[in-house]
Amino acid sequence: MRLDSENFARYRKWIPSFLQAGLIRIFYRFRAVVYRGYQVHCNCCNSQFRIYLPPHRECPGCGAQARHRLMLFYLKEKTDLFLQPYRLLHFAPEVSLERILRSSSNIEYMSADLDSRRAMEKVDINDIQYADESFDAILCSHVLEHIPRDLDAMRELYRVLVKGGWAILQVPIDMNREETYEDFSITSPAGRAKHFGRYDHCRIYGRDYKKRLEQAGFEVKIDPYVRTFSPDEIEKYGLEDWEDVYFCTKLRR
C-alpha cells in the first residue's frame, strides 16, 4: 500500500479522535524513514527524500503538497510577511504552513474554518464575524470551490482586509475553460464528483476566475511566479509548473 495521506484518511474514521493526532505524528515519522533520500527537498519541513508521493506531490515527512511549497516560496520571496508586523487570517489551515506561520513572532496569526478541528476559530466564510479591516493579509487556498455562494465569500474576505492589504486566493482552475462551470441543481456527492471532479466541489473554475475576484472588489495580479524556477528546481522542490498565484489587493482609495 502506498503511504500517502489519502490512503491513511480512509482508516481515520475507525480511529478514536483522541488518538488521531498522535497516530498522525507516528505515521509521518515512519513514512519519513521509509522514503528518506536526497533526490527531492521540501521547503516546508526542510527535509530531503527519495520521492514525492502522488497524486499531489506530497512530502513524506510533513504532508505538504506542491501548492503548499509554492505558497511558502512565494510568501518568503515576494512578500514581506516574515519581515513586518502582520495580522494574518488563514482559512482552512494546512498543517505544513500553519506550523511556520504560527511560530513567526512578527505575525499575529488567526486560523479559521467552519469544520476543521485544527482551526483556531470556527468561521463561516460567507459570514465572517470579524469587523471591517481586521487583517493585513489573508491566505485562502482551495476553499472557494467548495462554497456555493463564492462571490459572497470573496466579498467577505475583501471586507475584513485592510485598505492596502493583500490576499492570496488560490483555487483549482481548468485553463481550457473560458468560463466557470457550475450548476446548483447538482447537489448529490455522486453528481458533484461526476461534474466537478470531487464530491464536495460546487464548480470548476475557468479563466474568468480573475473577473470573479474583481467583481468582489479586489485588484488581481496573476503572477506566473513558478515559471521563474528551472525545470530541475521544479522537480527538486515538487512544484506544478502551471500553477499561477492569484495575488489580490484592496486598494487604498
CSV table of C-alpha atoms in Angstrom, one decimal:
chain,number,residue,atom,x,y,z
A,1,MET,CA,0.0,0.0,0.0
A,2,ARG,CA,1.3,3.5,-0.9
A,3,LEU,CA,1.9,5.5,2.3
A,4,ASP,CA,0.1,8.7,1.2
A,5,SER,CA,-2.4,10.7,3.3
A,6,GLU,CA,-5.4,9.8,1.1
A,7,ASN,CA,-4.9,6.1,1.9
A,8,PHE,CA,-4.3,6.9,5.6
A,9,ALA,CA,-7.5,9.0,5.7
A,10,ARG,CA,-9.6,6.0,4.7
A,11,TYR,CA,-8.9,4.4,8.0
A,12,ARG,CA,-9.1,7.5,10.2
A,13,LYS,CA,-12.9,7.1,10.7
A,14,TRP,CA,-12.2,3.9,12.6
A,15,ILE,CA,-9.7,5.6,15.0
A,16,PRO,CA,-10.9,7.4,18.2
A,17,SER,CA,-10.5,11.1,17.8
A,18,PHE,CA,-8.3,11.4,20.9
A,19,LEU,CA,-5.8,9.0,19.3
A,20,GLN,CA,-5.7,10.5,15.9
A,21,ALA,CA,-3.2,13.4,16.5
A,22,GLY,CA,-0.6,11.0,18.0
A,23,LEU,CA,-1.1,8.4,15.3
A,24,ILE,CA,-0.7,11.0,12.6
A,25,ARG,CA,2.6,12.1,14.0
A,26,ILE,CA,3.8,8.5,14.2
A,27,PHE,CA,2.6,7.9,10.6
A,28,TYR,CA,4.6,10.9,9.3
A,29,ARG,CA,7.7,9.9,11.2
A,30,PHE,CA,7.6,6.3,9.9
A,31,ARG,CA,7.0,7.5,6.4
A,32,ALA,CA,9.9,9.9,6.5
A,33,VAL,CA,12.2,7.0,7.3
A,34,VAL,CA,10.7,4.8,4.6
A,35,TYR,CA,11.2,7.4,1.9
A,36,ARG,CA,14.4,9.1,3.1
A,37,GLY,CA,16.9,10.1,0.4
A,38,TYR,CA,18.5,13.0,-1.4
A,39,GLN,CA,16.6,13.4,-4.7
A,40,VAL,CA,13.9,15.9,-3.6
A,41,HIS,CA,13.8,18.7,-1.0
A,42,CYS,CA,10.7,20.0,0.9
A,43,ASN,CA,11.0,23.6,1.9
A,44,CYS,CA,8.1,23.3,4.4
A,45,CYS,CA,10.0,20.9,6.7
A,46,ASN,CA,13.5,21.5,5.2
A,47,SER,CA,14.0,17.7,4.7
A,48,GLN,CA,15.1,15.5,1.8
A,49,PHE,CA,13.5,12.3,0.4
A,50,ARG,CA,13.7,9.9,-2.5
A,51,ILE,CA,10.4,10.9,-4.0
A,52,TYR,CA,7.2,12.9,-3.5
A,53,LEU,CA,4.0,10.9,-3.3
A,54,PRO,CA,1.2,11.1,-5.9
A,55,PRO,CA,-1.3,12.5,-6.7
A,56,HIS,CA,-0.3,15.9,-5.3
A,57,ARG,CA,3.5,15.6,-4.9
A,58,GLU,CA,3.0,15.1,-1.2
A,59,CYS,CA,6.0,15.4,1.1
A,60,PRO,CA,6.6,12.1,3.0
A,61,GLY,CA,7.8,14.0,6.1
A,62,CYS,CA,5.2,16.7,6.6
A,63,GLY,CA,2.5,16.1,4.1
A,64,ALA,CA,3.0,19.4,2.3
A,65,GLN,CA,1.7,19.3,-1.3
A,66,ALA,CA,3.0,21.1,-4.4
A,67,ARG,CA,0.7,24.1,-3.8
A,68,HIS,CA,1.9,24.5,-0.2
A,69,ARG,CA,5.5,24.6,-1.1
A,70,LEU,CA,4.8,27.1,-3.8
A,71,MET,CA,2.9,29.2,-1.3
A,72,LEU,CA,5.8,29.3,1.1
A,73,PHE,CA,8.3,30.2,-1.5
A,74,TYR,CA,6.1,33.0,-2.7
A,75,LEU,CA,5.4,34.3,0.8
A,76,LYS,CA,9.1,34.4,1.6
A,77,GLU,CA,10.4,35.8,-1.8
A,78,LYS,CA,7.5,38.0,-3.0
A,79,THR,CA,6.0,39.5,0.2
A,80,ASP,CA,7.3,40.9,3.5
A,81,LEU,CA,5.1,38.7,5.6
A,82,PHE,CA,8.0,37.4,7.6
A,83,LEU,CA,9.7,40.8,8.0
A,84,GLN,CA,6.9,43.2,9.1
A,85,PRO,CA,4.2,43.0,11.8
A,86,TYR,CA,1.1,41.4,10.2
A,87,ARG,CA,-2.4,40.4,11.3
A,88,LEU,CA,-2.9,37.3,9.2
A,89,LEU,CA,-6.1,35.3,8.6
A,90,HIS,CA,-5.5,31.8,7.3
A,91,PHE,CA,-8.6,29.9,6.1
A,92,ALA,CA,-8.6,26.1,6.1
A,93,PRO,CA,-5.1,26.0,7.6
A,94,GLU,CA,-2.7,23.5,6.1
A,95,VAL,CA,-0.6,21.8,8.8
A,96,SER,CA,2.7,22.3,7.0
A,97,LEU,CA,2.2,26.1,6.6
A,98,GLU,CA,0.4,26.7,9.9
A,99,ARG,CA,3.4,25.5,11.9
A,100,ILE,CA,5.7,28.0,10.2
A,101,LEU,CA,3.3,30.9,10.3
A,102,ARG,CA,2.3,30.4,14.0
A,103,SER,CA,5.9,30.3,15.0
A,104,SER,CA,6.8,33.6,13.4
A,105,SER,CA,6.9,36.2,16.2
A,106,ASN,CA,6.0,39.1,13.9
A,107,ILE,CA,2.7,37.5,12.8
A,108,GLU,CA,-0.5,37.9,14.8
A,109,TYR,CA,-1.9,34.6,13.4
A,110,MET,CA,-5.5,33.5,13.2
A,111,SER,CA,-6.7,30.3,11.5
A,112,ALA,CA,-10.3,29.8,10.6
A,113,ASP,CA,-12.6,27.1,9.2
A,114,LEU,CA,-16.2,26.0,9.6
A,115,ASP,CA,-15.4,22.3,10.1
A,116,SER,CA,-11.6,21.7,10.6
A,117,ARG,CA,-10.6,20.8,14.1
A,118,ARG,CA,-7.2,22.4,13.5
A,119,ALA,CA,-8.6,25.9,13.1
A,120,MET,CA,-8.4,28.3,16.0
A,121,GLU,CA,-11.8,29.7,15.3
A,122,LYS,CA,-15.0,28.3,13.8
A,123,VAL,CA,-15.8,30.7,11.0
A,124,ASP,CA,-18.3,30.7,8.1
A,125,ILE,CA,-16.5,32.3,5.2
A,126,ASN,CA,-19.8,33.7,3.9
A,127,ASP,CA,-20.4,35.5,7.3
A,128,ILE,CA,-17.1,36.3,8.8
A,129,GLN,CA,-17.6,37.5,12.4
A,130,TYR,CA,-14.7,40.0,12.4
A,131,ALA,CA,-15.0,43.7,11.9
A,132,ASP,CA,-14.2,45.5,8.7
A,133,GLU,CA,-10.5,45.8,8.0
A,134,SER,CA,-9.4,43.4,10.7
A,135,PHE,CA,-6.5,41.8,8.9
A,136,ASP,CA,-3.4,42.9,6.9
A,137,ALA,CA,-3.2,39.7,4.8
A,138,ILE,CA,-5.3,36.6,4.1
A,139,LEU,CA,-4.4,33.2,2.9
A,140,CYS,CA,-7.2,31.1,1.4
A,141,SER,CA,-6.2,28.1,-0.8
A,142,HIS,CA,-8.5,25.6,-2.4
A,143,VAL,CA,-11.5,26.7,-0.4
A,144,LEU,CA,-13.8,28.7,-2.7
A,145,GLU,CA,-14.5,25.8,-5.0
A,146,HIS,CA,-16.4,24.2,-2.0
A,147,ILE,CA,-18.5,27.3,-1.4
A,148,PRO,CA,-21.9,27.6,-3.2
A,149,ARG,CA,-22.1,31.4,-2.8
A,150,ASP,CA,-18.4,32.0,-3.6
A,151,LEU,CA,-18.9,35.7,-4.6
A,152,ASP,CA,-20.4,36.4,-1.1
A,153,ALA,CA,-17.3,34.7,0.4
A,154,MET,CA,-15.0,36.8,-1.8
A,155,ARG,CA,-16.8,40.0,-0.7
A,156,GLU,CA,-16.4,39.0,3.0
A,157,LEU,CA,-12.7,38.4,2.5
A,158,TYR,CA,-12.4,41.8,0.9
A,159,ARG,CA,-14.4,43.4,3.7
A,160,VAL,CA,-12.2,42.2,6.6
A,161,LEU,CA,-9.0,43.1,4.7
A,162,VAL,CA,-7.4,46.5,5.5
A,163,LYS,CA,-7.0,49.1,2.7
A,164,GLY,CA,-3.7,48.4,1.2
A,165,GLY,CA,-3.8,44.8,2.4
A,166,TRP,CA,-3.4,41.7,0.3
A,167,ALA,CA,-4.8,38.2,-0.1
A,168,ILE,CA,-3.6,35.1,-1.9
A,169,LEU,CA,-6.8,33.3,-3.0
A,170,GLN,CA,-5.9,30.0,-4.8
A,171,VAL,CA,-8.4,27.6,-6.4
A,172,PRO,CA,-8.0,24.7,-8.9
A,173,ILE,CA,-8.6,26.2,-12.4
A,174,ASP,CA,-9.3,24.4,-15.7
A,175,MET,CA,-7.4,26.8,-18.1
A,176,ASN,CA,-9.2,25.1,-21.1
A,177,ARG,CA,-12.4,26.7,-19.8
A,178,GLU,CA,-13.1,30.3,-20.6
A,179,GLU,CA,-16.0,30.5,-18.1
A,180,THR,CA,-16.5,28.8,-14.8
A,181,TYR,CA,-18.9,25.8,-14.9
A,182,GLU,CA,-21.4,25.5,-12.1
A,183,ASP,CA,-24.9,24.0,-11.8
A,184,PHE,CA,-26.6,24.4,-8.5
A,185,SER,CA,-29.2,21.8,-9.3
A,186,ILE,CA,-26.4,19.3,-8.8
A,187,THR,CA,-26.3,18.6,-5.0
A,188,SER,CA,-25.6,15.0,-4.5
A,189,PRO,CA,-22.0,13.9,-3.8
A,190,ALA,CA,-22.1,11.5,-6.7
A,191,GLY,CA,-23.3,14.2,-9.1
A,192,ARG,CA,-20.8,16.7,-7.9
A,193,ALA,CA,-18.0,14.2,-8.3
A,194,LYS,CA,-19.1,13.5,-11.8
A,195,HIS,CA,-19.5,17.1,-12.9
A,196,PHE,CA,-16.9,18.9,-10.8
A,197,GLY,CA,-14.3,16.3,-10.1
A,198,ARG,CA,-14.9,15.9,-6.4
A,199,TYR,CA,-17.9,15.1,-4.2
A,200,ASP,CA,-17.5,18.3,-2.2
A,201,HIS,CA,-16.8,20.8,-5.1
A,202,CYS,CA,-19.5,23.2,-6.3
A,203,ARG,CA,-17.9,24.2,-9.6
A,204,ILE,CA,-15.0,24.1,-11.9
A,205,TYR,CA,-13.3,27.5,-12.2
A,206,GLY,CA,-12.3,28.7,-15.6
A,207,ARG,CA,-10.1,31.6,-16.9
A,208,ASP,CA,-12.8,34.0,-15.7
A,209,TYR,CA,-11.7,33.4,-12.0
A,210,LYS,CA,-9.9,36.7,-12.1
A,211,LYS,CA,-13.0,38.6,-13.1
A,212,ARG,CA,-15.0,37.0,-10.3
A,213,LEU,CA,-12.4,38.2,-7.8
A,214,GLU,CA,-12.5,41.7,-9.3
A,215,GLN,CA,-16.3,41.7,-9.1
A,216,ALA,CA,-15.8,41.3,-5.3
A,217,GLY,CA,-13.7,44.5,-5.3
A,218,PHE,CA,-10.1,43.1,-5.5
A,219,GLU,CA,-7.4,44.3,-7.8
A,220,VAL,CA,-5.9,41.0,-9.1
A,221,LYS,CA,-2.4,40.2,-10.3
A,222,ILE,CA,-1.9,36.7,-11.9
A,223,ASP,CA,1.7,36.0,-11.1
A,224,PRO,CA,3.4,33.2,-13.1
A,225,TYR,CA,6.0,33.1,-10.3
A,226,VAL,CA,6.5,29.3,-10.6
A,227,ARG,CA,8.0,29.8,-14.0
A,228,THR,CA,11.0,31.6,-12.5
A,229,PHE,CA,12.1,28.1,-11.3
A,230,SER,CA,14.3,26.0,-13.6
A,231,PRO,CA,13.0,22.5,-14.7
A,232,ASP,CA,15.5,20.9,-12.3
A,233,GLU,CA,14.2,23.1,-9.4
A,234,ILE,CA,10.6,22.3,-10.3
A,235,GLU,CA,11.4,18.6,-9.8
A,236,LYS,CA,13.6,19.1,-6.8
A,237,TYR,CA,11.0,21.1,-4.9
A,238,GLY,CA,8.0,19.3,-6.2
A,239,LEU,CA,6.1,22.2,-7.8
A,240,GLU,CA,3.5,22.3,-10.5
A,241,ASP,CA,4.8,24.3,-13.4
A,242,TRP,CA,1.3,25.5,-14.4
A,243,GLU,CA,0.1,27.0,-11.1
A,244,ASP,CA,-0.1,30.8,-11.1
A,245,VAL,CA,-0.5,32.8,-7.9
A,246,TYR,CA,-3.6,35.0,-7.6
A,247,PHE,CA,-2.4,37.9,-5.6
A,248,CYS,CA,-5.3,40.1,-4.7
A,249,THR,CA,-5.1,43.6,-3.2
A,250,LYS,CA,-7.5,46.0,-1.6
A,251,LEU,CA,-6.7,49.5,-2.9
A,252,ARG,CA,-6.4,52.4,-0.5
A,253,ARG,CA,-9.0,54.5,-2.4
